CSV table of C-alpha atoms in Angstrom, one decimal:
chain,number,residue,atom,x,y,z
K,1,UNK,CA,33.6,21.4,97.6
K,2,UNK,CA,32.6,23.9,95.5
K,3,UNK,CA,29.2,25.1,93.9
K,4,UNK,CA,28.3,25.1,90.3
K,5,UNK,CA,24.6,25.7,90.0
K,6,UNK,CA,21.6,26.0,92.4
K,7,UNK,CA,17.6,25.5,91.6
K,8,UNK,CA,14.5,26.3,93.6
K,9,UNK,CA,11.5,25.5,92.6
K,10,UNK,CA,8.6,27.1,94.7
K,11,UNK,CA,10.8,27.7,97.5
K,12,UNK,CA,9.5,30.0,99.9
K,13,UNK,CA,7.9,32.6,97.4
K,14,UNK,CA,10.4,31.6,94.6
K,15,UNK,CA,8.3,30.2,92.0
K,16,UNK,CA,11.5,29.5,89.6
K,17,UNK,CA,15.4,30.4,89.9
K,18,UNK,CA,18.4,28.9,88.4
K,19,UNK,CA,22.1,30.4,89.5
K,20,UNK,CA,25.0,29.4,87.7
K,21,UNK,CA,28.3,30.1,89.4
K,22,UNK,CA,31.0,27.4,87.7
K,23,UNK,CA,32.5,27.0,91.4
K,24,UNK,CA,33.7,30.8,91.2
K,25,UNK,CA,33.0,33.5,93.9
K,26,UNK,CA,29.5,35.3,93.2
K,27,UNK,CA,27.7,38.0,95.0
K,28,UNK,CA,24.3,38.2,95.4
K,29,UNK,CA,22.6,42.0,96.0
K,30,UNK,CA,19.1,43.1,96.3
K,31,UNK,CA,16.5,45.3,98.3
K,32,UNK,CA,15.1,44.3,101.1
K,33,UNK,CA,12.1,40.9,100.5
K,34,UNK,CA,13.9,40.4,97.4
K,35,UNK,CA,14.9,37.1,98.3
K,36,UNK,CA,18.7,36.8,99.3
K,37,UNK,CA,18.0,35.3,102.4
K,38,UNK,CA,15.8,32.9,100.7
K,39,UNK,CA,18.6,31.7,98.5
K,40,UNK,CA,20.8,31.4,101.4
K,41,UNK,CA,18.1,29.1,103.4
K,42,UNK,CA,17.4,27.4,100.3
K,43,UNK,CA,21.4,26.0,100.4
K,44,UNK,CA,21.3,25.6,104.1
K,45,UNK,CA,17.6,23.8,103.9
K,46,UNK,CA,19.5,21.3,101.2
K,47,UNK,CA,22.2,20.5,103.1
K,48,UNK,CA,21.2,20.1,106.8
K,49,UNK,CA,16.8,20.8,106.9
K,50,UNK,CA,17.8,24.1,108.9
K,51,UNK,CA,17.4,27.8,107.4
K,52,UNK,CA,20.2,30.0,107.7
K,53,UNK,CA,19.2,31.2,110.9
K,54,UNK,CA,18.5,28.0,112.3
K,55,UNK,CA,15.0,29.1,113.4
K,56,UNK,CA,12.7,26.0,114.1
K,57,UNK,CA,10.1,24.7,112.3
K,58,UNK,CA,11.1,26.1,109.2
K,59,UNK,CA,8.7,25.4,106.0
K,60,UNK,CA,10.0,26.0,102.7
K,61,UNK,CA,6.3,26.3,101.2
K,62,UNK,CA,5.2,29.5,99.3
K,63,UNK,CA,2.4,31.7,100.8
K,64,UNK,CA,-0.1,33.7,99.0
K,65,UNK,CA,-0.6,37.4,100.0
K,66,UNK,CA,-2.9,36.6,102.9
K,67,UNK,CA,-0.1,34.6,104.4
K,68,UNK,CA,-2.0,31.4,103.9
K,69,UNK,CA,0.0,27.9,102.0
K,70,UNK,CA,0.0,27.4,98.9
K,71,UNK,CA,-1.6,23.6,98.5
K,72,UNK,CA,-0.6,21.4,96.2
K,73,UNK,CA,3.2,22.6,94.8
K,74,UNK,CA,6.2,20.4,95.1
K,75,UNK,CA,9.4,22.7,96.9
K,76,UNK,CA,12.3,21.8,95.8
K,77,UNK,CA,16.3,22.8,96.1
K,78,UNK,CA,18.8,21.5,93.6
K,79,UNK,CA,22.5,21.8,93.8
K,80,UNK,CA,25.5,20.5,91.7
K,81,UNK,CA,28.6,20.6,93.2
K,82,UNK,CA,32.3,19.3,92.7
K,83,UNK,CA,33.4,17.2,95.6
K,84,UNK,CA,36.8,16.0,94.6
K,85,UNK,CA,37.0,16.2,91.2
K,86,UNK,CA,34.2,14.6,91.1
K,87,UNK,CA,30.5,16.2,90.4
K,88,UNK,CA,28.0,15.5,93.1
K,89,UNK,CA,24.0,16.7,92.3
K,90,UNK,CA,21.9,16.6,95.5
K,91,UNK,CA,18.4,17.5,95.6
K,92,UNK,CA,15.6,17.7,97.6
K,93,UNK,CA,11.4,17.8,97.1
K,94,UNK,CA,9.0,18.4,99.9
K,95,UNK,CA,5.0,18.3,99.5
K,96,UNK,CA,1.6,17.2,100.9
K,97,UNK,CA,0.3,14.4,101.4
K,98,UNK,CA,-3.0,14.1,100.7
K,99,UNK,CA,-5.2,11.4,100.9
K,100,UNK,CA,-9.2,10.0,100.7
K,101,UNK,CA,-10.9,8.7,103.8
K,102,UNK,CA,-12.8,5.5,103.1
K,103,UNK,CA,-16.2,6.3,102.1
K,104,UNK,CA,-15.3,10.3,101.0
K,105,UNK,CA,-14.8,11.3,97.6
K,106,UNK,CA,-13.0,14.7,98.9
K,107,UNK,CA,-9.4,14.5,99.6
K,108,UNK,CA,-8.0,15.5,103.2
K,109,UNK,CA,-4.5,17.0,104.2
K,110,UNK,CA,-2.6,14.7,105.9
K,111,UNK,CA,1.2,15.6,106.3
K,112,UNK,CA,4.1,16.6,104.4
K,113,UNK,CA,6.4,14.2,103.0
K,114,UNK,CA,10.0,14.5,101.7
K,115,UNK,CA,12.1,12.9,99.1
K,116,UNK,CA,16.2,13.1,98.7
K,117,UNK,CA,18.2,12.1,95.6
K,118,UNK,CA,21.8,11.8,95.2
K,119,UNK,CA,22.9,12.4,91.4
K,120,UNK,CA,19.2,11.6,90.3
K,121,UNK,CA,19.2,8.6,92.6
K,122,UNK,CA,16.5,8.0,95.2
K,123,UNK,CA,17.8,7.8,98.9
K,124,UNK,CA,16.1,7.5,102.4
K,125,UNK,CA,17.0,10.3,104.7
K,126,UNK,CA,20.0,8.6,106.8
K,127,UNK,CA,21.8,8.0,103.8
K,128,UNK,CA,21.3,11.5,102.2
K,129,UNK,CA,22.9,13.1,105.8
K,130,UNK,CA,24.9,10.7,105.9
K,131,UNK,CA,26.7,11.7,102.1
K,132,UNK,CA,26.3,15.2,103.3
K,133,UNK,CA,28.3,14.7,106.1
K,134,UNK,CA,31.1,13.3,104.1
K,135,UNK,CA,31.6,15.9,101.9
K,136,UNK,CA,31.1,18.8,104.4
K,137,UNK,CA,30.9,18.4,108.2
K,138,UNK,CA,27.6,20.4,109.8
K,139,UNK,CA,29.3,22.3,112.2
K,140,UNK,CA,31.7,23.6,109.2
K,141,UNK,CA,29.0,24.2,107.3
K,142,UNK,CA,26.9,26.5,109.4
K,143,UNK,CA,29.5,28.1,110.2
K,144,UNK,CA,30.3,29.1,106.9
K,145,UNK,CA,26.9,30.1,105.9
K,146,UNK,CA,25.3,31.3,109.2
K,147,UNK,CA,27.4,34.7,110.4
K,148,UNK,CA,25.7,33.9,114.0
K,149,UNK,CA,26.6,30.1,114.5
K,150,UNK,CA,29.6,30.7,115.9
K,151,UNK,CA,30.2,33.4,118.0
K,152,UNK,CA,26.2,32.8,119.0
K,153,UNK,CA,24.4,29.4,119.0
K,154,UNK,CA,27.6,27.5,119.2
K,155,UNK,CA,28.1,25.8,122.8
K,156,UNK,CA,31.6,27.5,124.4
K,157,UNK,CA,33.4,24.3,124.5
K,158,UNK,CA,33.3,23.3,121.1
K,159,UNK,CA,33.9,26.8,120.3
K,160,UNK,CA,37.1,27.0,122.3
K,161,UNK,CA,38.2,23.4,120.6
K,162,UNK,CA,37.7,24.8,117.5
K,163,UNK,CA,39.6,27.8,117.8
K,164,UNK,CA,43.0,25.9,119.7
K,165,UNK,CA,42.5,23.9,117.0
K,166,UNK,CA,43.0,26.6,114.4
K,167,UNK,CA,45.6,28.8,116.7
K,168,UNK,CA,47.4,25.6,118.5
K,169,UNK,CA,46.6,24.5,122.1
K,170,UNK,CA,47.8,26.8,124.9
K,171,UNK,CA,49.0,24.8,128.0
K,172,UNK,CA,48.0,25.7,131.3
K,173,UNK,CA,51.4,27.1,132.2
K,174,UNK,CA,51.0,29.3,129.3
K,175,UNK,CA,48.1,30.6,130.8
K,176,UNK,CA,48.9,30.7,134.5
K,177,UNK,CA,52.3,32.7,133.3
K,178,UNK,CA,50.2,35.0,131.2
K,179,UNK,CA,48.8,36.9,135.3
K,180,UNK,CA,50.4,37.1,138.9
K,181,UNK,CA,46.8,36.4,139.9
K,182,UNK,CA,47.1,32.7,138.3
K,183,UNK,CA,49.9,32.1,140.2
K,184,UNK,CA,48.6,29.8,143.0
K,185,UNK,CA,47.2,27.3,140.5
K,186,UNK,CA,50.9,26.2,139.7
K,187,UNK,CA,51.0,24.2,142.6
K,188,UNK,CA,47.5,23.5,142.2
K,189,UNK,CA,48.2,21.6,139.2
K,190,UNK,CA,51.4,20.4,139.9
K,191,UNK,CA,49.8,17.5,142.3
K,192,UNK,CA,51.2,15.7,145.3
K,193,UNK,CA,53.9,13.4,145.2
K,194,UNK,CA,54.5,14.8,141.3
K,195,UNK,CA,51.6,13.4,139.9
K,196,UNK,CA,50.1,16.5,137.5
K,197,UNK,CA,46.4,17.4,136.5
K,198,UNK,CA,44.8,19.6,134.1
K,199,UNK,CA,42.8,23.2,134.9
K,200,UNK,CA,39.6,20.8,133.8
K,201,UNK,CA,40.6,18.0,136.4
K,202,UNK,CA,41.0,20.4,139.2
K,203,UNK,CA,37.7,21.9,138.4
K,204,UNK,CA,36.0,18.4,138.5
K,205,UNK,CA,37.6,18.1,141.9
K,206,UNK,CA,36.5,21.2,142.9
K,207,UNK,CA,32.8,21.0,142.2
K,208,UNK,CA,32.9,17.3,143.4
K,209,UNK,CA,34.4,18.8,146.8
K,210,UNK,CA,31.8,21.7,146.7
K,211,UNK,CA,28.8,18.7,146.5
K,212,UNK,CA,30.8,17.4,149.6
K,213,UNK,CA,31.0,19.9,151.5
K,214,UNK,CA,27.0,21.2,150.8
K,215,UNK,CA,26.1,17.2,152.2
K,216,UNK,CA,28.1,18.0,155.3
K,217,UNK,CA,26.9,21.1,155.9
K,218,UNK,CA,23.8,20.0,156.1
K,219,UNK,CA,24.5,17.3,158.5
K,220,UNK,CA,26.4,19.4,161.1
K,221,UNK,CA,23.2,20.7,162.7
K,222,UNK,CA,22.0,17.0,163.2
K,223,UNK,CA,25.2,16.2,164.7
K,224,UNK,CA,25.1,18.8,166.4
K,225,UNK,CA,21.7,18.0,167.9
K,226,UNK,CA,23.0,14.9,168.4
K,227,UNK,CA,25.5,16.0,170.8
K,228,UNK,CA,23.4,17.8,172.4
K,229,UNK,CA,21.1,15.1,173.5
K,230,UNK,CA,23.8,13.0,174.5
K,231,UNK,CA,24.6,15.3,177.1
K,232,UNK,CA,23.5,13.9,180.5
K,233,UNK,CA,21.4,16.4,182.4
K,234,UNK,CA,23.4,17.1,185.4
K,235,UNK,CA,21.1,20.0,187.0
K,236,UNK,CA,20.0,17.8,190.5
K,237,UNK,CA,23.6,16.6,190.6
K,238,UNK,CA,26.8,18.1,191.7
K,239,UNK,CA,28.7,19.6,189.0
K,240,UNK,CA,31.9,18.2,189.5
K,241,UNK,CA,30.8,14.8,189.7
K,242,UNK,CA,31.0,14.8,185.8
K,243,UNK,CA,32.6,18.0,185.0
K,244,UNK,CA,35.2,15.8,183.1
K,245,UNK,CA,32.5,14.5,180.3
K,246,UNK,CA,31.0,17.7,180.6
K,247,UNK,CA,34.0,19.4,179.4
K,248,UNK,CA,34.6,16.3,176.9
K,249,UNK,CA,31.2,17.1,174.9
K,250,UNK,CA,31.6,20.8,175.1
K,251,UNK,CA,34.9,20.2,173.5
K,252,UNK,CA,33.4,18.1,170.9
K,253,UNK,CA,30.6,20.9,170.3
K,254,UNK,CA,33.1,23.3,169.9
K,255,UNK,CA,35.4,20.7,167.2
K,256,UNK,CA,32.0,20.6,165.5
K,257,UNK,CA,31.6,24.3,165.4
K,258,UNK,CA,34.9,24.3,164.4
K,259,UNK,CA,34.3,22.0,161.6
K,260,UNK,CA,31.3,23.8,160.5
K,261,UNK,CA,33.0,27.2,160.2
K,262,UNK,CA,35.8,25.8,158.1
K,263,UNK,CA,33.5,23.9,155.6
K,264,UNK,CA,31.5,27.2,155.3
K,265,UNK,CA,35.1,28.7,154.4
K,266,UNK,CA,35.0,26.0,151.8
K,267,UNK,CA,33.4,28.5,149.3
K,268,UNK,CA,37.1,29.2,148.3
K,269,UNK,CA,36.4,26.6,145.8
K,270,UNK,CA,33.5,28.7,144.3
K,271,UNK,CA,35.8,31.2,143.5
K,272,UNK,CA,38.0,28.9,142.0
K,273,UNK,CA,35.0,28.1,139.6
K,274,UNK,CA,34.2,31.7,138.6
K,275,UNK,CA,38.3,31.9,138.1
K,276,UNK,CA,38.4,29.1,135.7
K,277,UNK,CA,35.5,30.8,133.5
K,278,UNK,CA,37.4,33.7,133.7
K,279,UNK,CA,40.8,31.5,132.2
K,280,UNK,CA,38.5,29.6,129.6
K,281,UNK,CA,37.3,33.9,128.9
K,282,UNK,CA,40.7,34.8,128.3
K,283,UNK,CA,42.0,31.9,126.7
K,284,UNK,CA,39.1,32.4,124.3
K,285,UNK,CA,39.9,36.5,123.8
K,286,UNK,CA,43.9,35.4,123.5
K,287,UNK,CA,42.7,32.7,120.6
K,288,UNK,CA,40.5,34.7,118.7
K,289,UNK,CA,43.3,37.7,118.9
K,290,UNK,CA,45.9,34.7,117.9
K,291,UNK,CA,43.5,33.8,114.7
K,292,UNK,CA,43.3,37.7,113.7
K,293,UNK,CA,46.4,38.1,113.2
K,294,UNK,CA,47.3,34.8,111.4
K,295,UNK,CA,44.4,35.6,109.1
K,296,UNK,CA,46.0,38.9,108.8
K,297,UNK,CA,49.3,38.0,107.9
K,298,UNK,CA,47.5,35.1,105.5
K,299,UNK,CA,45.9,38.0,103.8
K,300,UNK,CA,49.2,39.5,103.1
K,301,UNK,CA,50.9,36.6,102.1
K,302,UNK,CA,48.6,36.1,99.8
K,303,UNK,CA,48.3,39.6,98.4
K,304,UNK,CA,52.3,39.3,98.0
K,305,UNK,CA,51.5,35.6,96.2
K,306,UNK,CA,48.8,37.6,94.0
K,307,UNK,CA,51.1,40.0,92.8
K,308,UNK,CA,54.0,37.4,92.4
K,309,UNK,CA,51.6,35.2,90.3
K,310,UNK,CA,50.9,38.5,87.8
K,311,UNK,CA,54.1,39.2,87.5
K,312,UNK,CA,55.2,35.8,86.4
K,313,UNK,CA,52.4,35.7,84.6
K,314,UNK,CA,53.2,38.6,82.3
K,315,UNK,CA,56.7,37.4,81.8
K,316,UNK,CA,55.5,34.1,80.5
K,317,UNK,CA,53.0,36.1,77.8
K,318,UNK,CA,55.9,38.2,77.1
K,319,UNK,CA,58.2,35.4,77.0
K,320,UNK,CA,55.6,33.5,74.4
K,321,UNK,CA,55.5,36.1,72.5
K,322,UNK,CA,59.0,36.5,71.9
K,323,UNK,CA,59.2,33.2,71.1
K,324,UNK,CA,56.7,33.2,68.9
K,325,UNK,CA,58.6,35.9,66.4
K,326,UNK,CA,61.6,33.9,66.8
K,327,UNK,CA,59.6,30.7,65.5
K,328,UNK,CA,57.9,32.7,62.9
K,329,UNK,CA,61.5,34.2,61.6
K,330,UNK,CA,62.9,30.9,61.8
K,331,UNK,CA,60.6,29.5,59.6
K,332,UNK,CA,60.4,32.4,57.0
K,333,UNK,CA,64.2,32.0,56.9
K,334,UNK,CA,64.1,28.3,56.2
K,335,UNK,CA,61.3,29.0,53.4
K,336,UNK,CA,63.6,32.0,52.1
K,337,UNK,CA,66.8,29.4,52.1
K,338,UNK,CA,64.5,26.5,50.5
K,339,UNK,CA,63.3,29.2,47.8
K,340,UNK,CA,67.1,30.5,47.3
K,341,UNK,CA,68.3,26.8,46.5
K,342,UNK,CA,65.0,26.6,44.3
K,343,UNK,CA,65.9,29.4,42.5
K,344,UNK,CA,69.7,29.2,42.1
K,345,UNK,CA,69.0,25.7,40.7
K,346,UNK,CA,66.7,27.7,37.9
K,347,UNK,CA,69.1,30.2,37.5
K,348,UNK,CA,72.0,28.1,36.5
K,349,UNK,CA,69.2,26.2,34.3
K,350,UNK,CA,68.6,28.7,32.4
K,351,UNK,CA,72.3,30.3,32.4
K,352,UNK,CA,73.5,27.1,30.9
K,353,UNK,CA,71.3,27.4,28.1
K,354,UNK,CA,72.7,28.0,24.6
K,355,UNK,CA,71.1,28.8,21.2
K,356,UNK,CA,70.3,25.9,19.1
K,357,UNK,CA,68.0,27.8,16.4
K,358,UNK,CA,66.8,26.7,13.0
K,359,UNK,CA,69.4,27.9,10.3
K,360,UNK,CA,67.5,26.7,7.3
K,361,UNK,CA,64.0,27.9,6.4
K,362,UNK,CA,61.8,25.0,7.0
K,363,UNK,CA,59.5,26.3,3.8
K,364,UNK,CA,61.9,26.6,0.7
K,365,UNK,CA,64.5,24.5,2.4
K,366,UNK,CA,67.5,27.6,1.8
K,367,UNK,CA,69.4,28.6,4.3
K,368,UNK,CA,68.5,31.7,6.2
K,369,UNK,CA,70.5,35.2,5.9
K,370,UNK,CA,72.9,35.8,8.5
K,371,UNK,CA,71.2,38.7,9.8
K,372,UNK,CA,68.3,36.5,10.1
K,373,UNK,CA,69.9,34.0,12.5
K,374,UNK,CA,71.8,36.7,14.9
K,375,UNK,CA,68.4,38.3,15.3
K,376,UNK,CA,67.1,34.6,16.4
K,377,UNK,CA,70.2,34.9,18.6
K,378,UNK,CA,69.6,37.7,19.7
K,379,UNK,CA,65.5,37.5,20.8
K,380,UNK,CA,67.0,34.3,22.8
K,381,UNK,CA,69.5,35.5,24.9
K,382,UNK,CA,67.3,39.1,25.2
K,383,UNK,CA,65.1,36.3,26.6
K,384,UNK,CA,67.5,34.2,28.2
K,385,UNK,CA,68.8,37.8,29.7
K,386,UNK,CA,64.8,38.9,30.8
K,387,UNK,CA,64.7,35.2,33.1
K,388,UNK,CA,68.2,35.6,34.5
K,389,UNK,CA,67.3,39.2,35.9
K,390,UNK,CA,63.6,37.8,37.1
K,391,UNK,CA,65.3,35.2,39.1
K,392,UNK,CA,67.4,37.6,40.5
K,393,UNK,CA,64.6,40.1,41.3
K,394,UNK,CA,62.8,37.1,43.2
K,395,UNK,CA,65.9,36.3,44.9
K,396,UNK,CA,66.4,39.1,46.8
């Protein structure tokens, strides 16, 4: 998708402003309240209702110097673009509503209102998104046009997607291999019996075994209690009449205890979160590194295609060129041959031509001296001669 020409109207300050770019690269520079983050919220606004810092409750109406609206304007963006060959005009208009209450002649503000058209064509919202969508997905979009939607406002997980999806997906082996300190995951993930899970599916193990654990940790003192109670009260009796269930329930204490102790222990798997994040960290530092210096070597490739592209470029104007003289002599030798057979056929005309003069004097009906006729002769082939040597000259 590319952009040919964008128009506001009343945008944000901008009373009127028409860019033209013909789908090329432009830069736009100014001081500062100029407008250039106007025009960038103004394609952003268009396309997905959101400035380019997605701040909320954006307005694109004008205010006047005290920082007060503007009543009464229409806003509008405009864009024409290319999707596919094909030209696509989207355009937007947002203004007040105003209306008279029954039995008032003055009209009262009532809400703002907006209307969407796809190549001059009215639309309801869902389908304007909806055509936006196709042609260029949101996420892409601000990401493109906001500098902070990715590194900042975009959650971590779809940020991580994003970027194995540009630098290919690195296994968890990969990343277990990549520190000693990663080690014991290996068998972690390996399973029992051979059955495998993910990094994620240990970590949904781990917190469900954490939420476990907190529930029986908080019954332990209850059970505890429990014991307790059921403890006869052997004080008036002699001890050793029930030392045996004594010592049965002060063993079961203890198993409790015991049990207690190990659960608290069970904070292991805490740490096992705070690891993962620290993985997911490094995966993310690893990607980003990965995409650097693909872009990098991209860069250069396409330097090297650049220069490669002049270069053949230069040989094929040279090359026209060339052939161009070569056409050019070739036809001003075919024209030279055509005018040679031209003139040889004169030439020969004219060579052939003999002296058939008057020798009688058409008045008195005598005929004419001698030195009368050879001077006839004569003038002819002087003339004959004069032709043959003009050919000639025009020949070669």
């Amino acid at each position: 998708m590319k952009l040919l020409s964008l128009k506001l109207e009343n945008f944000q300050g901008i009373k009127s402003l028409e860019i033209t770019s013909d789908g090329s690269d432009i830069e736009i520079r100014g001081d500062n309240a100029t407008g250039k983050t106007t025009i960038g919220n103004a394609i952003t606004w268009l396309l997905y209702d959101k400035p380019l810092g997605g701040e909320k409750n954006f307005s694109p109406k004008t205010l006047n110097g005290n920082g007060e609206e503007v009543h009464n304007l229409v806003h509008s963006v405009e864009a024409t673009f290319t999707d596919a060959g094909q030209q696509l005009i989207l355009k937007k208009e947002f203004m007040e509503i105003w209306a008279k209450k029954r039995g008032t002649s003055k009209s009262t503000f009532t809400g703002h209102t907006t209307d969407y058209c796809i190549n001059t064509i009215p639309v309801k919202a869902g389908e304007y998104a909806k055509r936006v969508e196709q042609i260029c997905d949101t996420d892409k979009a601000k990401i493109l046009t906001n500098p902070f939607y990715f590194p900042v406002d975009m959650k971590w997980m779809d940020r991580r997607e994003l970027l194995l999806s540009v630098c290919g997906v690195i296994t968890d082996k990969q990343v277990i291999a990549s520190s000693d300190e990663l080690s014991p995951l290996k068998d972690i993930i390996n399973g029992e019996n051979g059955q495998k899970i993910t990094i994620d599916d240990y970590l949904k193990i781990s917190k469900s075994s954490m939420t476990k654990i907190n529930e029986d940790l908080k019954s332990i003192p209850s059970r505890i209690d429990e014991a307790s109670k059921a403890k006869p009260d052997v004080s008036d009796i002699y001890p050793k009449v029930f030392e045996k269930e004594i010592i049965e329930h002060e063993a079961e204490i203890a198993e409790l205890e015991k049990q207690r102790l190990n659960l608290e222990n069970g904070k292991v798997d805490e740490a096992l979160v705070e690891k993962k994040k620290e993985i997911n960290n490094k995966i993310i530092q690893k990607s980003t590194e990965y995409a650097q210096l693909q872009n990098k070597e991209m860069s250069e490739q396409s330097e090297a295609l650049i220069k490669s592209a002049d270069l053949v470029r230069n040989a094929e104007i040279s090359f026209n060129s060339q052939r161009k003289k070569v056409l050019e002599i070739e036809s001003t030798i075919a024209y030279k041959r055509e005018q040679q057979v031209k003139l040889s056929e004169k030439y020969r005309t004219i060579a052939a031509q003999q002296w058939h003069g008057e020798t009688v004097c058409p008045t008195c009906g005598q005929e004419l001296q001698p030195e009368k006729i050879e001077e006839a002769k004569a003038a002819f082939n002087l003339s004959k001669s004069k032709q043959l040597e003009a050919i000639n000259k025009e020949g070669s």
